[in-house]
Amino acid sequence: MSAHGDHDLGHTVAGWTGTAVGVLGSAVLGAGVITASAAILWLGAVVVVLAALTCWALHLAGWGKAAGPRPASAQDWRSRDTAARHGHPGCLGCRMAGRGGVRAAAVPTPASRTAAV
């Protein structure tokens, strides 16, 4: 049991890596502001964009998680998500990668016939 009880806080390799690279990019951006250097500002912005792309790539590789809580056996941050290969339902990142996610089949409803008045 963790310090937070049975809550799935979403700690994943993708999340931690994206956060670490994003913090580094923010630090570089801060250094660019302090030194008033456009080159350092651009470098920081590039690192922040790389953080988002790294997090997305790791999510698609199965090192992230789908929305919602995971089973207790899969809550370890080093757990790999085997369902990521087919896409997560309702996941924007999976849709952007061309993975539609598992969707429920639409239930057809019969058309009603009404008399013309």
Short mmCIF file of the N, C-alpha and C atoms (twelve columns), coordinates in Angstrom:
data_MODEL
# 
_entry.id   MODEL 
# 
loop_
_atom_site.group_PDB 
_atom_site.id 
_atom_site.type_symbol 
_atom_site.label_atom_id 
_atom_site.label_alt_id 
_atom_site.label_comp_id 
_atom_site.label_asym_id 
_atom_site.label_seq_id 
_atom_site.Cartn_x 
_atom_site.Cartn_y 
_atom_site.Cartn_z 
_atom_site.pdbx_PDB_model_num 
ATOM 1   N N  . MET A 1   0.846   -1.180 0.000   1 
ATOM 2   C CA . MET A 1   0.000   0.000  0.000   1 
ATOM 3   C C  . MET A 1   0.888   1.238  0.000   1 
ATOM 4   N N  . SER A 2   0.519   2.188  -0.776  1 
ATOM 5   C CA . SER A 2   1.323   3.402  -0.880  1 
ATOM 6   C C  . SER A 2   0.908   4.407  0.189   1 
ATOM 7   N N  . ALA A 3   1.597   5.503  0.216   1 
ATOM 8   C CA . ALA A 3   1.290   6.559  1.176   1 
ATOM 9   C C  . ALA A 3   -0.039  7.238  0.868   1 
ATOM 10  N N  . HIS A 4   -0.563  7.041  -0.337  1 
ATOM 11  C CA . HIS A 4   -1.797  7.705  -0.755  1 
ATOM 12  C C  . HIS A 4   -2.992  6.765  -0.758  1 
ATOM 13  N N  . GLY A 5   -2.879  5.610  -0.141  1 
ATOM 14  C CA . GLY A 5   -3.990  4.676  -0.117  1 
ATOM 15  C C  . GLY A 5   -4.156  3.970  -1.445  1 
ATOM 16  N N  . ASP A 6   -5.388  3.717  -1.819  1 
ATOM 17  C CA . ASP A 6   -5.678  2.971  -3.036  1 
ATOM 18  C C  . ASP A 6   -5.955  3.871  -4.232  1 
ATOM 19  N N  . HIS A 7   -5.604  5.118  -4.171  1 
ATOM 20  C CA . HIS A 7   -5.857  6.031  -5.286  1 
ATOM 21  C C  . HIS A 7   -4.830  5.817  -6.383  1 
ATOM 22  N N  . ASP A 8   -5.288  5.813  -7.621  1 
ATOM 23  C CA . ASP A 8   -4.395  5.718  -8.771  1 
ATOM 24  C C  . ASP A 8   -4.043  7.136  -9.191  1 
ATOM 25  N N  . LEU A 9   -2.869  7.591  -8.816  1 
ATOM 26  C CA . LEU A 9   -2.473  8.966  -9.093  1 
ATOM 27  C C  . LEU A 9   -1.892  9.143  -10.483 1 
ATOM 28  N N  . GLY A 10  -1.785  8.068  -11.249 1 
ATOM 29  C CA . GLY A 10  -1.342  8.189  -12.628 1 
ATOM 30  C C  . GLY A 10  0.151   8.305  -12.812 1 
ATOM 31  N N  . HIS A 11  0.935   7.902  -11.819 1 
ATOM 32  C CA . HIS A 11  2.385   7.947  -11.970 1 
ATOM 33  C C  . HIS A 11  2.803   6.912  -13.007 1 
ATOM 34  N N  . THR A 12  3.417   7.369  -14.098 1 
ATOM 35  C CA . THR A 12  3.873   6.485  -15.166 1 
ATOM 36  C C  . THR A 12  5.241   6.946  -15.640 1 
ATOM 37  N N  . VAL A 13  5.910   6.079  -16.386 1 
ATOM 38  C CA . VAL A 13  7.198   6.451  -16.975 1 
ATOM 39  C C  . VAL A 13  7.006   7.653  -17.895 1 
ATOM 40  N N  . ALA A 14  5.940   7.637  -18.696 1 
ATOM 41  C CA . ALA A 14  5.675   8.759  -19.603 1 
ATOM 42  C C  . ALA A 14  5.450   10.050 -18.817 1 
ATOM 43  N N  . GLY A 15  4.691   9.971  -17.756 1 
ATOM 44  C CA . GLY A 15  4.404   11.159 -16.957 1 
ATOM 45  C C  . GLY A 15  5.634   11.720 -16.265 1 
ATOM 46  N N  . TRP A 16  6.414   10.845 -15.640 1 
ATOM 47  C CA . TRP A 16  7.612   11.312 -14.942 1 
ATOM 48  C C  . TRP A 16  8.655   11.854 -15.910 1 
ATOM 49  N N  . THR A 17  8.839   11.186 -17.043 1 
ATOM 50  C CA . THR A 17  9.827   11.658 -18.018 1 
ATOM 51  C C  . THR A 17  9.402   12.997 -18.610 1 
ATOM 52  N N  . GLY A 18  8.134   13.091 -18.999 1 
ATOM 53  C CA . GLY A 18  7.638   14.354 -19.538 1 
ATOM 54  C C  . GLY A 18  7.753   15.491 -18.537 1 
ATOM 55  N N  . THR A 19  7.481   15.196 -17.271 1 
ATOM 56  C CA . THR A 19  7.589   16.214 -16.232 1 
ATOM 57  C C  . THR A 19  9.034   16.657 -16.045 1 
ATOM 58  N N  . ALA A 20  9.958   15.701 -15.990 1 
ATOM 59  C CA . ALA A 20  11.371  16.038 -15.790 1 
ATOM 60  C C  . ALA A 20  11.906  16.894 -16.938 1 
ATOM 61  N N  . VAL A 21  11.595  16.512 -18.170 1 
ATOM 62  C CA . VAL A 21  12.068  17.286 -19.322 1 
ATOM 63  C C  . VAL A 21  11.377  18.650 -19.356 1 
ATOM 64  N N  . GLY A 22  10.096  18.693 -18.984 1 
ATOM 65  C CA . GLY A 22  9.380   19.966 -18.936 1 
ATOM 66  C C  . GLY A 22  9.941   20.913 -17.890 1 
ATOM 67  N N  . VAL A 23  10.316  20.386 -16.727 1 
ATOM 68  C CA . VAL A 23  10.927  21.224 -15.688 1 
ATOM 69  C C  . VAL A 23  12.274  21.755 -16.175 1 
ATOM 70  N N  . LEU A 24  13.038  20.899 -16.847 1 
ATOM 71  C CA . LEU A 24  14.313  21.349 -17.408 1 
ATOM 72  C C  . LEU A 24  14.091  22.475 -18.424 1 
ATOM 73  N N  . GLY A 25  13.095  22.299 -19.294 1 
ATOM 74  C CA . GLY A 25  12.782  23.342 -20.270 1 
ATOM 75  C C  . GLY A 25  12.346  24.633 -19.612 1 
ATOM 76  N N  . SER A 26  11.570  24.526 -18.541 1 
ATOM 77  C CA . SER A 26  11.142  25.725 -17.814 1 
ATOM 78  C C  . SER A 26  12.329  26.425 -17.166 1 
ATOM 79  N N  . ALA A 27  13.279  25.645 -16.659 1 
ATOM 80  C CA . ALA A 27  14.482  26.241 -16.068 1 
ATOM 81  C C  . ALA A 27  15.300  26.972 -17.129 1 
ATOM 82  N N  . VAL A 28  15.403  26.376 -18.308 1 
ATOM 83  C CA . VAL A 28  16.132  27.036 -19.396 1 
ATOM 84  C C  . VAL A 28  15.396  28.309 -19.814 1 
ATOM 85  N N  . LEU A 29  14.065  28.245 -19.890 1 
ATOM 86  C CA . LEU A 29  13.291  29.459 -20.197 1 
ATOM 87  C C  . LEU A 29  13.533  30.545 -19.148 1 
ATOM 88  N N  . GLY A 30  13.558  30.154 -17.888 1 
ATOM 89  C CA . GLY A 30  13.827  31.115 -16.818 1 
ATOM 90  C C  . GLY A 30  15.204  31.736 -16.953 1 
ATOM 91  N N  . ALA A 31  16.183  30.917 -17.309 1 
ATOM 92  C CA . ALA A 31  17.532  31.450 -17.525 1 
ATOM 93  C C  . ALA A 31  17.541  32.422 -18.699 1 
ATOM 94  N N  . GLY A 32  16.739  32.128 -19.715 1 
ATOM 95  C CA . GLY A 32  16.647  33.034 -20.855 1 
ATOM 96  C C  . GLY A 32  16.027  34.362 -20.488 1 
ATOM 97  N N  . VAL A 33  15.041  34.336 -19.598 1 
ATOM 98  C CA . VAL A 33  14.416  35.584 -19.146 1 
ATOM 99  C C  . VAL A 33  15.408  36.397 -18.315 1 
ATOM 100 N N  . ILE A 34  16.122  35.718 -17.421 1 
ATOM 101 C CA . ILE A 34  17.068  36.422 -16.549 1 
ATOM 102 C C  . ILE A 34  18.197  37.058 -17.357 1 
ATOM 103 N N  . THR A 35  18.704  36.318 -18.340 1 
ATOM 104 C CA . THR A 35  19.823  36.836 -19.138 1 
ATOM 105 C C  . THR A 35  19.364  37.667 -20.323 1 
ATOM 106 N N  . ALA A 36  18.075  37.740 -20.555 1 
ATOM 107 C CA . ALA A 36  17.505  38.470 -21.697 1 
ATOM 108 C C  . ALA A 36  18.105  37.990 -23.011 1 
ATOM 109 N N  . SER A 37  18.248  36.669 -23.119 1 
ATOM 110 C CA . SER A 37  18.834  36.078 -24.322 1 
ATOM 111 C C  . SER A 37  17.744  35.382 -25.127 1 
ATOM 112 N N  . ALA A 38  17.545  35.842 -26.351 1 
ATOM 113 C CA . ALA A 38  16.535  35.225 -27.213 1 
ATOM 114 C C  . ALA A 38  16.914  33.792 -27.562 1 
ATOM 115 N N  . ALA A 39  18.200  33.523 -27.721 1 
ATOM 116 C CA . ALA A 39  18.646  32.170 -28.068 1 
ATOM 117 C C  . ALA A 39  18.316  31.184 -26.953 1 
ATOM 118 N N  . ILE A 40  18.526  31.594 -25.708 1 
ATOM 119 C CA . ILE A 40  18.227  30.704 -24.578 1 
ATOM 120 C C  . ILE A 40  16.719  30.541 -24.429 1 
ATOM 121 N N  . LEU A 41  15.963  31.599 -24.692 1 
ATOM 122 C CA . LEU A 41  14.500  31.478 -24.661 1 
ATOM 123 C C  . LEU A 41  14.021  30.467 -25.695 1 
ATOM 124 N N  . TRP A 42  14.555  30.545 -26.908 1 
ATOM 125 C CA . TRP A 42  14.171  29.587 -27.951 1 
ATOM 126 C C  . TRP A 42  14.576  28.172 -27.563 1 
ATOM 127 N N  . LEU A 43  15.755  28.011 -26.978 1 
ATOM 128 C CA . LEU A 43  16.198  26.686 -26.546 1 
ATOM 129 C C  . LEU A 43  15.245  26.129 -25.489 1 
ATOM 130 N N  . GLY A 44  14.854  26.960 -24.529 1 
ATOM 131 C CA . GLY A 44  13.906  26.523 -23.507 1 
ATOM 132 C C  . GLY A 44  12.567  26.132 -24.097 1 
ATOM 133 N N  . ALA A 45  12.096  26.912 -25.068 1 
ATOM 134 C CA . ALA A 45  10.825  26.586 -25.724 1 
ATOM 135 C C  . ALA A 45  10.919  25.261 -26.471 1 
ATOM 136 N N  . VAL A 46  12.050  25.025 -27.123 1 
ATOM 137 C CA . VAL A 46  12.240  23.755 -27.837 1 
ATOM 138 C C  . VAL A 46  12.252  22.590 -26.857 1 
ATOM 139 N N  . VAL A 47  12.894  22.759 -25.708 1 
ATOM 140 C CA . VAL A 47  12.938  21.685 -24.709 1 
ATOM 141 C C  . VAL A 47  11.539  21.407 -24.162 1 
ATOM 142 N N  . VAL A 48  10.730  22.435 -23.960 1 
ATOM 143 C CA . VAL A 48  9.351   22.232 -23.484 1 
ATOM 144 C C  . VAL A 48  8.536   21.474 -24.529 1 
ATOM 145 N N  . VAL A 49  8.689   21.814 -25.796 1 
ATOM 146 C CA . VAL A 49  7.991   21.081 -26.860 1 
ATOM 147 C C  . VAL A 49  8.479   19.639 -26.908 1 
ATOM 148 N N  . LEU A 50  9.786   19.429 -26.736 1 
ATOM 149 C CA . LEU A 50  10.322  18.063 -26.699 1 
ATOM 150 C C  . LEU A 50  9.756   17.273 -25.520 1 
ATOM 151 N N  . ALA A 51  9.479   17.948 -24.410 1 
ATOM 152 C CA . ALA A 51  8.870   17.276 -23.259 1 
ATOM 153 C C  . ALA A 51  7.499   16.725 -23.629 1 
ATOM 154 N N  . ALA A 52  6.705   17.538 -24.309 1 
ATOM 155 C CA . ALA A 52  5.372   17.086 -24.717 1 
ATOM 156 C C  . ALA A 52  5.469   15.933 -25.712 1 
ATOM 157 N N  . LEU A 53  6.375   16.046 -26.673 1 
ATOM 158 C CA . LEU A 53  6.526   14.978 -27.669 1 
ATOM 159 C C  . LEU A 53  7.063   13.693 -27.046 1 
ATOM 160 N N  . THR A 54  7.978   13.821 -26.088 1 
ATOM 161 C CA . THR A 54  8.516   12.648 -25.400 1 
ATOM 162 C C  . THR A 54  7.426   11.951 -24.601 1 
ATOM 163 N N  . CYS A 55  6.636   12.726 -23.886 1 
ATOM 164 C CA . CYS A 55  5.540   12.156 -23.093 1 
ATOM 165 C C  . CYS A 55  4.538   11.448 -24.003 1 
ATOM 166 N N  . TRP A 56  4.216   12.058 -25.127 1 
ATOM 167 C CA . TRP A 56  3.274   11.471 -26.078 1 
ATOM 168 C C  . TRP A 56  3.834   10.180 -26.668 1 
ATOM 169 N N  . ALA A 57  5.098   10.193 -27.081 1 
ATOM 170 C CA . ALA A 57  5.710   8.996  -27.664 1 
ATOM 171 C C  . ALA A 57  5.758   7.856  -26.649 1 
ATOM 172 N N  . LEU A 58  6.093   8.158  -25.405 1 
ATOM 173 C CA . LEU A 58  6.120   7.115  -24.377 1 
ATOM 174 C C  . LEU A 58  4.716   6.605  -24.083 1 
ATOM 175 N N  . HIS A 59  3.729   7.470  -24.110 1 
ATOM 176 C CA . HIS A 59  2.337   7.047  -23.919 1 
ATOM 177 C C  . HIS A 59  1.932   6.066  -25.019 1 
ATOM 178 N N  . LEU A 60  2.281   6.406  -26.259 1 
ATOM 179 C CA . LEU A 60  1.926   5.532  -27.383 1 
ATOM 180 C C  . LEU A 60  2.697   4.219  -27.343 1 
ATOM 181 N N  . ALA A 61  3.887   4.232  -26.740 1 
ATOM 182 C CA . ALA A 61  4.689   3.015  -26.625 1 
ATOM 183 C C  . ALA A 61  4.226   2.135  -25.469 1 
ATOM 184 N N  . GLY A 62  3.242   2.596  -24.709 1 
ATOM 185 C CA . GLY A 62  2.696   1.777  -23.632 1 
ATOM 186 C C  . GLY A 62  3.218   2.127  -22.254 1 
ATOM 187 N N  . TRP A 63  3.953   3.213  -22.113 1 
ATOM 188 C CA . TRP A 63  4.493   3.597  -20.815 1 
ATOM 189 C C  . TRP A 63  3.655   4.671  -20.139 1 
ATOM 190 N N  . GLY A 64  2.457   4.936  -20.658 1 
ATOM 191 C CA . GLY A 64  1.526   5.868  -20.033 1 
ATOM 192 C C  . GLY A 64  0.354   5.093  -19.464 1 
ATOM 193 N N  . LYS A 65  -0.804  5.712  -19.438 1 
ATOM 194 C CA . LYS A 65  -2.002  5.021  -18.972 1 
ATOM 195 C C  . LYS A 65  -3.225  5.639  -19.621 1 
ATOM 196 N N  . ALA A 66  -4.283  4.868  -19.650 1 
ATOM 197 C CA . ALA A 66  -5.560  5.374  -20.146 1 
ATOM 198 C C  . ALA A 66  -6.193  6.253  -19.071 1 
ATOM 199 N N  . ALA A 67  -7.215  6.994  -19.448 1 
ATOM 200 C CA . ALA A 67  -7.931  7.816  -18.478 1 
ATOM 201 C C  . ALA A 67  -8.642  6.920  -17.472 1 
ATOM 202 N N  . GLY A 68  -8.763  7.387  -16.267 1 
ATOM 203 C CA . GLY A 68  -9.454  6.638  -15.232 1 
ATOM 204 C C  . GLY A 68  -8.501  5.788  -14.417 1 
ATOM 205 N N  . PRO A 69  -9.010  5.225  -13.331 1 
ATOM 206 C CA . PRO A 69  -8.153  4.422  -12.460 1 
ATOM 207 C C  . PRO A 69  -7.784  3.083  -13.087 1 
ATOM 208 N N  . ARG A 70  -6.604  2.610  -12.743 1 
ATOM 209 C CA . ARG A 70  -6.134  1.302  -13.196 1 
ATOM 210 C C  . ARG A 70  -6.394  0.275  -12.106 1 
ATOM 211 N N  . PRO A 71  -6.379  -1.016 -12.471 1 
ATOM 212 C CA . PRO A 71  -6.467  -2.043 -11.431 1 
ATOM 213 C C  . PRO A 71  -5.263  -1.932 -10.492 1 
ATOM 214 N N  . ALA A 72  -5.416  -2.396 -9.272  1 
ATOM 215 C CA . ALA A 72  -4.346  -2.275 -8.275  1 
ATOM 216 C C  . ALA A 72  -3.053  -2.935 -8.738  1 
ATOM 217 N N  . SER A 73  -3.154  -4.007 -9.506  1 
ATOM 218 C CA . SER A 73  -1.949  -4.708 -9.962  1 
ATOM 219 C C  . SER A 73  -1.174  -3.915 -11.007 1 
ATOM 220 N N  . ALA A 74  -1.799  -2.930 -11.632 1 
ATOM 221 C CA . ALA A 74  -1.151  -2.144 -12.690 1 
ATOM 222 C C  . ALA A 74  -0.842  -0.719 -12.252 1 
ATOM 223 N N  . GLN A 75  -0.924  -0.426 -10.949 1 
ATOM 224 C CA . GLN A 75  -0.728  0.944  -10.493 1 
ATOM 225 C C  . GLN A 75  0.728   1.311  -10.254 1 
ATOM 226 N N  . ASP A 76  1.642   0.355  -10.350 1 
ATOM 227 C CA . ASP A 76  3.053   0.683  -10.207 1 
ATOM 228 C C  . ASP A 76  3.483   1.557  -11.379 1 
ATOM 229 N N  . TRP A 77  4.322   2.547  -11.141 1 
ATOM 230 C CA . TRP A 77  4.691   3.498  -12.196 1 
ATOM 231 C C  . TRP A 77  5.489   2.849  -13.308 1 
ATOM 232 N N  . ARG A 78  6.063   1.671  -13.059 1 
ATOM 233 C CA . ARG A 78  6.835   0.983  -14.098 1 
ATOM 234 C C  . ARG A 78  5.993   -0.011 -14.884 1 
ATOM 235 N N  . SER A 79  4.690   -0.036 -14.663 1 
ATOM 236 C CA . SER A 79  3.797   -0.959 -15.371 1 
ATOM 237 C C  . SER A 79  3.609   -0.506 -16.805 1 
ATOM 238 N N  . ARG A 80  3.650   -1.459 -17.706 1 
ATOM 239 C CA . ARG A 80  3.441   -1.140 -19.119 1 
ATOM 240 C C  . ARG A 80  1.973   -1.361 -19.461 1 
ATOM 241 N N  . ASP A 81  1.417   -0.462 -20.235 1 
ATOM 242 C CA . ASP A 81  0.015   -0.533 -20.647 1 
ATOM 243 C C  . ASP A 81  -0.056  -1.240 -21.994 1 
ATOM 244 N N  . THR A 82  -0.494  -2.487 -21.987 1 
ATOM 245 C CA . THR A 82  -0.544  -3.260 -23.231 1 
ATOM 246 C C  . THR A 82  -1.707  -2.843 -24.126 1 
ATOM 247 N N  . ALA A 83  -2.676  -2.132 -23.607 1 
ATOM 248 C CA . ALA A 83  -3.825  -1.698 -24.413 1 
ATOM 249 C C  . ALA A 83  -3.495  -0.485 -25.273 1 
ATOM 250 N N  . ALA A 84  -2.345  0.142  -25.053 1 
ATOM 251 C CA . ALA A 84  -2.001  1.362  -25.797 1 
ATOM 252 C C  . ALA A 84  -1.795  1.088  -27.275 1 
ATOM 253 N N  . ARG A 85  -1.468  -0.126 -27.621 1 
ATOM 254 C CA . ARG A 85  -1.220  -0.465 -29.026 1 
ATOM 255 C C  . ARG A 85  -2.441  -0.200 -29.892 1 
ATOM 256 N N  . HIS A 86  -3.622  -0.412 -29.343 1 
ATOM 257 C CA . HIS A 86  -4.863  -0.246 -30.110 1 
ATOM 258 C C  . HIS A 86  -5.517  1.108  -29.860 1 
ATOM 259 N N  . GLY A 87  -5.007  1.864  -28.911 1 
ATOM 260 C CA . GLY A 87  -5.568  3.171  -28.599 1 
ATOM 261 C C  . GLY A 87  -6.496  3.097  -27.405 1 
ATOM 262 N N  . HIS A 88  -6.532  4.175  -26.652 1 
ATOM 263 C CA . HIS A 88  -7.417  4.258  -25.492 1 
ATOM 264 C C  . HIS A 88  -8.700  4.972  -25.892 1 
ATOM 265 N N  . PRO A 89  -9.840  4.519  -25.387 1 
ATOM 266 C CA . PRO A 89  -11.091 5.202  -25.707 1 
ATOM 267 C C  . PRO A 89  -11.088 6.630  -25.162 1 
ATOM 268 N N  . GLY A 90  -11.442 7.561  -26.007 1 
ATOM 269 C CA . GLY A 90  -11.526 8.951  -25.593 1 
ATOM 270 C C  . GLY A 90  -10.186 9.649  -25.425 1 
ATOM 271 N N  . CYS A 91  -9.093  9.049  -25.881 1 
ATOM 272 C CA . CYS A 91  -7.759  9.619  -25.695 1 
ATOM 273 C C  . CYS A 91  -7.380  10.473 -26.907 1 
ATOM 274 N N  . LEU A 92  -7.179  11.759 -26.688 1 
ATOM 275 C CA . LEU A 92  -6.811  12.666 -27.766 1 
ATOM 276 C C  . LEU A 92  -5.459  12.285 -28.365 1 
ATOM 277 N N  . GLY A 93  -4.494  11.925 -27.525 1 
ATOM 278 C CA . GLY A 93  -3.175  11.539 -28.020 1 
ATOM 279 C C  . GLY A 93  -3.228  10.318 -28.916 1 
ATOM 280 N N  . CYS A 94  -4.044  9.345  -28.559 1 
ATOM 281 C CA . CYS A 94  -4.191  8.147  -29.396 1 
ATOM 282 C C  . CYS A 94  -4.885  8.491  -30.709 1 
ATOM 283 N N  . ARG A 95  -5.899  9.348  -30.654 1 
ATOM 284 C CA . ARG A 95  -6.582  9.751  -31.895 1 
ATOM 285 C C  . ARG A 95  -5.649  10.529 -32.804 1 
ATOM 286 N N  . MET A 96  -4.802  11.390 -32.239 1 
ATOM 287 C CA . MET A 96  -3.854  12.156 -33.049 1 
ATOM 288 C C  . MET A 96  -2.834  11.243 -33.720 1 
ATOM 289 N N  . ALA A 97  -2.561  10.100 -33.105 1 
ATOM 290 C CA . ALA A 97  -1.613  9.152  -33.680 1 
ATOM 291 C C  . ALA A 97  -2.289  8.197  -34.656 1 
ATOM 292 N N  . GLY A 98  -3.587  8.353  -34.856 1 
ATOM 293 C CA . GLY A 98  -4.297  7.488  -35.788 1 
ATOM 294 C C  . GLY A 98  -4.815  6.214  -35.161 1 
ATOM 295 N N  . ARG A 99  -4.753  6.142  -33.851 1 
ATOM 296 C CA . ARG A 99  -5.295  4.985  -33.139 1 
ATOM 297 C C  . ARG A 99  -6.662  5.377  -32.624 1 
ATOM 298 N N  . GLY A 100 -7.676  4.740  -33.155 1 
ATOM 299 C CA . GLY A 100 -9.033  5.146  -32.826 1 
ATOM 300 C C  . GLY A 100 -9.468  4.816  -31.427 1 
ATOM 301 N N  . GLY A 101 -8.845  3.843  -30.813 1 
ATOM 302 C CA . GLY A 101 -9.292  3.417  -29.500 1 
ATOM 303 C C  . GLY A 101 -10.471 2.480  -29.623 1 
ATOM 304 N N  . VAL A 102 -10.717 1.745  -28.585 1 
ATOM 305 C CA . VAL A 102 -11.820 0.795  -28.571 1 
ATOM 306 C C  . VAL A 102 -13.087 1.571  -28.277 1 
ATOM 307 N N  . ARG A 103 -13.989 1.538  -29.188 1 
ATOM 308 C CA . ARG A 103 -15.246 2.255  -29.008 1 
ATOM 309 C C  . ARG A 103 -16.396 1.245  -28.980 1 
ATOM 310 N N  . ALA A 104 -17.403 1.593  -28.263 1 
ATOM 311 C CA . ALA A 104 -18.588 0.741  -28.237 1 
ATOM 312 C C  . ALA A 104 -19.303 0.852  -29.580 1 
ATOM 313 N N  . ALA A 105 -19.832 -0.265 -30.026 1 
ATOM 314 C CA . ALA A 105 -20.549 -0.273 -31.302 1 
ATOM 315 C C  . ALA A 105 -21.843 0.519  -31.161 1 
ATOM 316 N N  . ALA A 106 -22.170 1.254  -32.193 1 
ATOM 317 C CA . ALA A 106 -23.402 2.035  -32.183 1 
ATOM 318 C C  . ALA A 106 -24.593 1.096  -32.314 1 
ATOM 319 N N  . VAL A 107 -25.601 1.342  -31.531 1 
ATOM 320 C CA . VAL A 107 -26.808 0.533  -31.580 1 
ATOM 321 C C  . VAL A 107 -27.791 1.234  -32.499 1 
ATOM 322 N N  . PRO A 108 -28.159 0.590  -33.615 1 
ATOM 323 C CA . PRO A 108 -29.093 1.245  -34.532 1 
ATOM 324 C C  . PRO A 108 -30.490 1.308  -33.919 1 
ATOM 325 N N  . THR A 109 -31.165 2.399  -34.172 1 
ATOM 326 C CA . THR A 109 -32.543 2.542  -33.707 1 
ATOM 327 C C  . THR A 109 -33.445 2.572  -34.933 1 
ATOM 328 N N  . PRO A 110 -34.528 1.833  -34.879 1 
ATOM 329 C CA . PRO A 110 -35.417 1.807  -36.039 1 
ATOM 330 C C  . PRO A 110 -36.111 3.154  -36.216 1 
ATOM 331 N N  . ALA A 111 -36.326 3.495  -37.457 1 
ATOM 332 C CA . ALA A 111 -37.035 4.738  -37.760 1 
ATOM 333 C C  . ALA A 111 -38.511 4.551  -37.436 1 
ATOM 334 N N  . SER A 112 -39.110 5.577  -36.885 1 
ATOM 335 C CA . SER A 112 -40.535 5.476  -36.566 1 
ATOM 336 C C  . SER A 112 -41.340 6.021  -37.739 1 
ATOM 337 N N  . ARG A 113 -42.457 5.387  -37.954 1 
ATOM 338 C CA . ARG A 113 -43.338 5.825  -39.042 1 
ATOM 339 C C  . ARG A 113 -44.462 6.643  -38.436 1 
ATOM 340 N N  . THR A 114 -44.579 7.835  -38.918 1 
ATOM 341 C CA . THR A 114 -45.667 8.693  -38.444 1 
ATOM 342 C C  . THR A 114 -46.533 9.065  -39.632 1 
ATOM 343 N N  . ALA A 115 -47.787 9.217  -39.363 1 
ATOM 344 C CA . ALA A 115 -48.722 9.590  -40.429 1 
ATOM 345 C C  . ALA A 115 -48.575 11.068 -40.724 1 
ATOM 346 N N  . ALA A 116 -48.664 11.393 -42.006 1 
ATOM 347 C CA . ALA A 116 -48.594 12.798 -42.405 1 
ATOM 348 C C  . ALA A 116 -49.886 13.487 -42.003 1 
ATOM 349 N N  . VAL A 117 -49.794 14.670 -41.473 1 
ATOM 350 C CA . VAL A 117 -50.977 15.395 -41.024 1 
ATOM 351 C C  . VAL A 117 -51.319 16.468 -42.005 1 
# 
